[in-house]
mmCIF file of C-alpha atoms and ligand atoms in Angstrom:
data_model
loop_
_atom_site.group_PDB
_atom_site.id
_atom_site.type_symbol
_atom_site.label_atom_id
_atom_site.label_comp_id
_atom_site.label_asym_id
_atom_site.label_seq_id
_atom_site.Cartn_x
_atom_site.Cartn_y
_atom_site.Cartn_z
ATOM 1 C CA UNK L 1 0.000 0.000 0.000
ATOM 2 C CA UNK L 2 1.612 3.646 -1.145
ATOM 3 C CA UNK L 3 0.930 6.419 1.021
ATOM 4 C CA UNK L 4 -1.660 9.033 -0.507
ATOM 5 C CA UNK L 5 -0.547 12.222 -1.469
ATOM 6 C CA UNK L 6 -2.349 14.993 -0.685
ATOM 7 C CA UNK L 7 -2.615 18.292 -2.736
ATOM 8 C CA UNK L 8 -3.494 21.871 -1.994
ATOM 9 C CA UNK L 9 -4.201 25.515 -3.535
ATOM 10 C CA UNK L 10 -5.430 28.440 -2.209
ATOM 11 C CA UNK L 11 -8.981 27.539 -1.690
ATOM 12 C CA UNK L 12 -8.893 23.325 -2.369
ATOM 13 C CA UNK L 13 -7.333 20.271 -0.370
ATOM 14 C CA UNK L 14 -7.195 17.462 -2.458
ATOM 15 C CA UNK L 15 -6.774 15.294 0.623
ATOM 16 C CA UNK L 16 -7.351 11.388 1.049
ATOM 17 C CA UNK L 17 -10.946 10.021 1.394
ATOM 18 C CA UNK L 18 -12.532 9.430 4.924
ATOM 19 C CA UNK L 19 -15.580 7.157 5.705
ATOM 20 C CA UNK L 20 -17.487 9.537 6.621
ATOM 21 C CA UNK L 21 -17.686 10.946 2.795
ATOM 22 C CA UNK L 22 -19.240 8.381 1.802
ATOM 23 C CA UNK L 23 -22.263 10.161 2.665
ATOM 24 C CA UNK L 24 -22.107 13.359 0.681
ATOM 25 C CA UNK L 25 -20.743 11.584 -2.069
ATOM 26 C CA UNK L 26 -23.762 9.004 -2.481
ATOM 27 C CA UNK L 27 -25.992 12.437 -2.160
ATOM 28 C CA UNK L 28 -24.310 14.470 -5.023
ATOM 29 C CA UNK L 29 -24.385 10.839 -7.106
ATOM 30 C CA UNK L 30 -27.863 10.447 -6.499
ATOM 31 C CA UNK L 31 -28.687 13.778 -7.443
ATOM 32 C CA UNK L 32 -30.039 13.804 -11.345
ATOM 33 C CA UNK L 33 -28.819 17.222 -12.270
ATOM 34 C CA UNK L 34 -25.140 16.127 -11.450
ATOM 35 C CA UNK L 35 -25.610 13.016 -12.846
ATOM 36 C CA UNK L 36 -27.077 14.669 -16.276
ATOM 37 C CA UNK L 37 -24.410 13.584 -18.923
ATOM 38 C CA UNK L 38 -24.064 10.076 -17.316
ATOM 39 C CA UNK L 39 -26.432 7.098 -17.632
ATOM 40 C CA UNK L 40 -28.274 7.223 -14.653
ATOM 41 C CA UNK L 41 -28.004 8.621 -10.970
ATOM 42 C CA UNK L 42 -26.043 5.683 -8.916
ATOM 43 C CA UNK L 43 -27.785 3.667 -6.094
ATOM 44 C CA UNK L 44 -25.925 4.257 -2.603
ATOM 45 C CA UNK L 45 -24.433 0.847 -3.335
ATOM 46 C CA UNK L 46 -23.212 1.904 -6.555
ATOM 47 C CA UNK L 47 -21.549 4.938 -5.313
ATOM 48 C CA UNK L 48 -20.134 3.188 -2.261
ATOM 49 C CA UNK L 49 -18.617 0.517 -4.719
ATOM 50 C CA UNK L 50 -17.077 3.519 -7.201
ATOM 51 C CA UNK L 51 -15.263 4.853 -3.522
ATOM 52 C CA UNK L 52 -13.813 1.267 -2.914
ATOM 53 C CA UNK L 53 -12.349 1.499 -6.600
ATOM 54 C CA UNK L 54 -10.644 4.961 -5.988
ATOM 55 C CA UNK L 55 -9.672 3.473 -2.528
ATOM 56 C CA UNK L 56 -8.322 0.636 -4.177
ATOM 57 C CA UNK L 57 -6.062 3.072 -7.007
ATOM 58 C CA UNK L 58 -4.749 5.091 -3.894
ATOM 59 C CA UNK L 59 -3.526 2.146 -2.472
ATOM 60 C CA UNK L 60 -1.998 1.032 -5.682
ATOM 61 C CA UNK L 61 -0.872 4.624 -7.061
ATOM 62 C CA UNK L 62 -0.738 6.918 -3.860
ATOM 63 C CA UNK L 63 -3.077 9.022 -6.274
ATOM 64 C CA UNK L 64 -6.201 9.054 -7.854
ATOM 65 C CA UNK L 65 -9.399 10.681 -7.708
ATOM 66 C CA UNK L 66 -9.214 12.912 -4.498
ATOM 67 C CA UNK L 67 -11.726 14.205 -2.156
ATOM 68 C CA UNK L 68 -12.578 17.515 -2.530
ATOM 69 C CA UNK L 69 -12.447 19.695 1.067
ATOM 70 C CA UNK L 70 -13.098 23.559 0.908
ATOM 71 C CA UNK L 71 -11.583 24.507 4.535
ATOM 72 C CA UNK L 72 -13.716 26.701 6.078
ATOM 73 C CA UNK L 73 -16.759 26.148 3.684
ATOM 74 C CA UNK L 74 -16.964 22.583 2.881
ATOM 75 C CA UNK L 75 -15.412 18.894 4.014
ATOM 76 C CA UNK L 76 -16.592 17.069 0.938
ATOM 77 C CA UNK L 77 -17.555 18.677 -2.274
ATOM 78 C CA UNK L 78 -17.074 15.847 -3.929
ATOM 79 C CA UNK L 79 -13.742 14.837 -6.053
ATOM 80 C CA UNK L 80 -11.273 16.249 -8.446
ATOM 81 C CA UNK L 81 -7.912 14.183 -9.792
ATOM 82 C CA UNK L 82 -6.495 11.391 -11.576
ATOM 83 C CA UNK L 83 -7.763 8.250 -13.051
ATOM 84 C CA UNK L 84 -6.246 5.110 -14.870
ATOM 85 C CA UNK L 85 -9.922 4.382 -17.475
ATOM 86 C CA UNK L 86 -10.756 1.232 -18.346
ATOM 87 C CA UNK L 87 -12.551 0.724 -21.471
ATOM 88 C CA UNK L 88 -10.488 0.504 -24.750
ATOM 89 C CA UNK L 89 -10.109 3.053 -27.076
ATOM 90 C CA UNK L 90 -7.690 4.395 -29.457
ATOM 91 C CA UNK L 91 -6.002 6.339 -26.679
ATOM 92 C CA UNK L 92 -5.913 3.846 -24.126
ATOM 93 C CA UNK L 93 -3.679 3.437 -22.252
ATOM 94 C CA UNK L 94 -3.886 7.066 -20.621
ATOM 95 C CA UNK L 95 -4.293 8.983 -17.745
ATOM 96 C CA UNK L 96 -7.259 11.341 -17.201
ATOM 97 C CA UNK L 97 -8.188 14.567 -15.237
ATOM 98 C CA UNK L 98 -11.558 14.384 -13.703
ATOM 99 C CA UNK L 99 -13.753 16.010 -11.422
ATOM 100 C CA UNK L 100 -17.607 15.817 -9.525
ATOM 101 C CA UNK L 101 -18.482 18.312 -7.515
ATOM 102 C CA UNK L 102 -22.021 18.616 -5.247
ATOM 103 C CA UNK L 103 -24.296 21.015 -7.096
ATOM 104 C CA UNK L 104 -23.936 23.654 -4.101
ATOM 105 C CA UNK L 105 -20.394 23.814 -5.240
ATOM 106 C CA UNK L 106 -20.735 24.413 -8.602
ATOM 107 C CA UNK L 107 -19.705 28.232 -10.865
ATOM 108 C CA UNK L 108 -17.437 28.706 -8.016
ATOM 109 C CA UNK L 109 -13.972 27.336 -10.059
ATOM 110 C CA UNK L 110 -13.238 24.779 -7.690
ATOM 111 C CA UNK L 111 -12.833 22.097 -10.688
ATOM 112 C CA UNK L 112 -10.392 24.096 -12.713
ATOM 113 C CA UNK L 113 -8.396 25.327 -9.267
ATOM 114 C CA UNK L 114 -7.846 21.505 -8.257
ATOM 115 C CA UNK L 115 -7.946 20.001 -11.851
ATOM 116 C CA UNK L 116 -4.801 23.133 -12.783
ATOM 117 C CA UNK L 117 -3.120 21.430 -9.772
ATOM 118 C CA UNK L 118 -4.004 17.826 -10.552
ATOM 119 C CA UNK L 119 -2.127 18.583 -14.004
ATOM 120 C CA UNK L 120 0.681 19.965 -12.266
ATOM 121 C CA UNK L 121 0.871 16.974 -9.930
ATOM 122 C CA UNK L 122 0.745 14.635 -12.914
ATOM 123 C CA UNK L 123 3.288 16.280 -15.391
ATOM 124 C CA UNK L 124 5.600 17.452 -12.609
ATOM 125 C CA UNK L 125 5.903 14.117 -9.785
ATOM 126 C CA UNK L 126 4.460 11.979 -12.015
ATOM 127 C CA UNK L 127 6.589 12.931 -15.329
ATOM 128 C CA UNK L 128 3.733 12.094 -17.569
ATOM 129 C CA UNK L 129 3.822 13.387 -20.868
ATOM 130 C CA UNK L 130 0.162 13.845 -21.506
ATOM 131 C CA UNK L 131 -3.131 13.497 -19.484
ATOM 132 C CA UNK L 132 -6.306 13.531 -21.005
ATOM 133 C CA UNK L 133 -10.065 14.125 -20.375
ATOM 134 C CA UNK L 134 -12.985 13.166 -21.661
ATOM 135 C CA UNK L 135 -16.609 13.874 -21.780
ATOM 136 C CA UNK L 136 -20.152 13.741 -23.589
ATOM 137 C CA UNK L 137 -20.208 16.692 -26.313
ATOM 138 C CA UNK L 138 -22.951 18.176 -24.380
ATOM 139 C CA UNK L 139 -21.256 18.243 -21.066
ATOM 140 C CA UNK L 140 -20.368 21.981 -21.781
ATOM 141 C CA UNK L 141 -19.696 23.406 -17.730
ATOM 142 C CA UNK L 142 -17.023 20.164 -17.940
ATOM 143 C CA UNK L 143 -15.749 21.087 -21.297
ATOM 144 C CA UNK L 144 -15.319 24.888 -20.164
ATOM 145 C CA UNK L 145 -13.224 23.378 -16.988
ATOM 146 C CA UNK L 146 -11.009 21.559 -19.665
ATOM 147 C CA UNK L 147 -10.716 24.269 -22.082
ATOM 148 C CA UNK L 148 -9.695 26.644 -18.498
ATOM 149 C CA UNK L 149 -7.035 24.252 -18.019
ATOM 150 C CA UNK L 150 -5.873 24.824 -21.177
ATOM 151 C CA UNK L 151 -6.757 21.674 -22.518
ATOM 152 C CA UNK L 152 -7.194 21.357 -26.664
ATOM 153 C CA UNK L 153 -10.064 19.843 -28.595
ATOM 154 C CA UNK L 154 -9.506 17.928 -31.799
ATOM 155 C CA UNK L 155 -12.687 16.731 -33.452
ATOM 156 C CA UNK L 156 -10.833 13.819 -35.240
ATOM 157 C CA UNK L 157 -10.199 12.517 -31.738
ATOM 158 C CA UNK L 158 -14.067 12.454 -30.754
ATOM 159 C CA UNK L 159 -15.351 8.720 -29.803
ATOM 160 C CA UNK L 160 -18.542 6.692 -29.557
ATOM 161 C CA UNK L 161 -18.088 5.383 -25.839
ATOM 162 C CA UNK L 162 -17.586 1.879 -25.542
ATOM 163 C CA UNK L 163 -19.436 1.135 -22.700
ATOM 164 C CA UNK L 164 -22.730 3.099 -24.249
ATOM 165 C CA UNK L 165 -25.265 1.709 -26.104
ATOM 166 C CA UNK L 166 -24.492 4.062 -29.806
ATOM 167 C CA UNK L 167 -27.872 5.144 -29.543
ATOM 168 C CA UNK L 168 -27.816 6.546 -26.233
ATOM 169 C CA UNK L 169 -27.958 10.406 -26.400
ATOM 170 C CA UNK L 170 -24.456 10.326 -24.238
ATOM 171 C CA UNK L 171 -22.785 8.104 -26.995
ATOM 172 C CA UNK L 172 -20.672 10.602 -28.550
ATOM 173 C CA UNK L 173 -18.037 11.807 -26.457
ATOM 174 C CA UNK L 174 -15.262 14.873 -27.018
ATOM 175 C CA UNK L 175 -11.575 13.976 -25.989
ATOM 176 C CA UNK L 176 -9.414 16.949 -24.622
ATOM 177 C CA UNK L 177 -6.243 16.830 -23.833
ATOM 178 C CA UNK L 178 -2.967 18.512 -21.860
ATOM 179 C CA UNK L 179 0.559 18.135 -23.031
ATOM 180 C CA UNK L 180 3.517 18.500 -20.332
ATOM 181 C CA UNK L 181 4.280 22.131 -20.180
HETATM 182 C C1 COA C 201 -18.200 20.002 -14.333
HETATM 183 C C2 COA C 201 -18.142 20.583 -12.931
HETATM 184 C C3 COA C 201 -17.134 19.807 -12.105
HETATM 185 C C4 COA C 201 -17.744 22.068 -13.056
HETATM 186 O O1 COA C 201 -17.124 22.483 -11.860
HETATM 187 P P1 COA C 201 -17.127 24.007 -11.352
HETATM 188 O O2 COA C 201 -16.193 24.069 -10.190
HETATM 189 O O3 COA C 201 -18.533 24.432 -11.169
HETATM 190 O O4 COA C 201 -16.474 24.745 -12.567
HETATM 191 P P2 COA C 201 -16.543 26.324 -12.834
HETATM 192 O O5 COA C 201 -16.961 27.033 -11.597
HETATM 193 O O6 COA C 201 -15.267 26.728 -13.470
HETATM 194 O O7 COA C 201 -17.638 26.384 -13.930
HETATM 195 C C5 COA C 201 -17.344 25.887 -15.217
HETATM 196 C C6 COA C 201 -18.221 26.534 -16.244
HETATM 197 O O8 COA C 201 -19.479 25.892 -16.152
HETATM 198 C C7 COA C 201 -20.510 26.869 -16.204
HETATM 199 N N1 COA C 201 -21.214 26.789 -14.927
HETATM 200 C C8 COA C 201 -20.709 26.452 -13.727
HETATM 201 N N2 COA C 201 -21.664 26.436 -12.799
HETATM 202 C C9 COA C 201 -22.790 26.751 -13.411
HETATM 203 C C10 COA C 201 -24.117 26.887 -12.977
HETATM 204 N N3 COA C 201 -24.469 26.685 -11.713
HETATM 205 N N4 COA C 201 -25.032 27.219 -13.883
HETATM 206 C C11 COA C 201 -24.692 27.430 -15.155
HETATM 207 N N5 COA C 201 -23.443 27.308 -15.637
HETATM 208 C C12 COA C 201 -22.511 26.975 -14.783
HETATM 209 C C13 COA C 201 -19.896 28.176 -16.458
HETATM 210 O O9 COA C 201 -19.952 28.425 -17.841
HETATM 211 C C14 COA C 201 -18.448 28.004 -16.039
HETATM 212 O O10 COA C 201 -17.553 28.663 -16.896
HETATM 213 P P3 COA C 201 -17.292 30.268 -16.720
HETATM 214 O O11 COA C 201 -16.798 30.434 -15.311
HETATM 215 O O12 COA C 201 -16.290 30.562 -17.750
HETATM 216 O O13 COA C 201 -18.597 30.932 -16.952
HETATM 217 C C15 COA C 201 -19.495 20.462 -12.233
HETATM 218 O O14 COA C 201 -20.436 21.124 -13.025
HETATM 219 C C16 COA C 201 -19.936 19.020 -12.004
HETATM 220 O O15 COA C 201 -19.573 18.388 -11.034
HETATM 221 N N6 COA C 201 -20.774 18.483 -12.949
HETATM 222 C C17 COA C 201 -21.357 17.155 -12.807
HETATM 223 C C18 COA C 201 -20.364 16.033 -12.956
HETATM 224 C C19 COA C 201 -19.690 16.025 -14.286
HETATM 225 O O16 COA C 201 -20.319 16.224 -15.304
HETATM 226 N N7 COA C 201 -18.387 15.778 -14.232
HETATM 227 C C20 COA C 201 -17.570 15.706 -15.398
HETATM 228 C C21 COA C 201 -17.744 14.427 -16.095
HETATM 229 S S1 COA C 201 -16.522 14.220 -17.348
#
């Protein structure tokens, strides 16, 4: 087991996950206007199973997709980091920038503040040469974070997601990415 790191800016901890986040994070996960560009709002189970598999890349990694704490405002807002995807695709294998904040948290910049030093994180301990990200083409508040981040969108590079049915209205999905600075 690696120890996790743990990352801050001026306003954001991206710290390790506690039990007791669990809670918030089933409630932002059950909530259908987060969940809008993803299949369906997850079950308590389902969300408590997605915090064993970032548990389970910390413990592999030291890093991963870290909980979100606002000091002073907020313990949980939900998370904003690093993941390893697993579905193939032309790109694969990668590592992505992601983030999922509680709705009460949103328009505030958290995601680009502790996705700017997720990136850093990745390209500078790390050494990784490129990290990507990924969304439905609708998903424009998580395409604005990417594009704040500097991120750059090439329309060749767009993808039918593999684990989506093609008709599904969250099929198509735009592929961003950072290159080390
Ligand atoms: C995507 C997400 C993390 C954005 O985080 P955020 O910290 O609110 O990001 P920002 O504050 O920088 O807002 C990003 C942009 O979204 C738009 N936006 C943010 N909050 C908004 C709100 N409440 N209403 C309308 N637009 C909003 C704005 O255009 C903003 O860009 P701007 O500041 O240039 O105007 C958040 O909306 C979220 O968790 N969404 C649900 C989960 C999700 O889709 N995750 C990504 C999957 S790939």
């Amino acid at each position: 087991m690696v120890e996790a790191v743990e990352l801050r800016t001026d306003r954001v901890v991206l710290r390790a996950w506690r039990e007791s986040d669990r809670e918030p994070y089933a409630a932002l996960n059950a909530d259908p206007i987060v969940m809008e560009h993803f299949p369906a709002p997850l079950t308590r189970q389902e969300s408590d199973d997605h915090v064993d598999r970032i548990l389970a890349a910390f413990d592999e990694h030291g890093w991963g997709l870290w909980a979100a704490e606002v000091p002073g405002v907020a313990e949980f807002i939900g998370f904003i980091g690093l993941a390893i995807p697993r579905f193939e695709a032309s790109f694969m294998p990668c590592v992505e920038v992601g983030w999922r904040l509680a709705r009460s948290a949103w328009g505030r910049g958290y995601a680009p503040e502790g996705g700017a030093e997720a990136l850093r994180f990745a390209f500078g301990e790390l050494g990784l040469e490129e990290v990507l990200s990924f969304t439905a083409v609708q998903n424009v508040k998580s395409r604005r974070v990417m594009e704040k981040l500097g991120m750059t969108h090439d329309p060749a590079d767009d993808f039918d997601h593999p684990s989506l049915p093609l008709d599904s209205p969250i099929n198509r999905h735009v592929l961003y990415r950072a290159r080390r600075p």
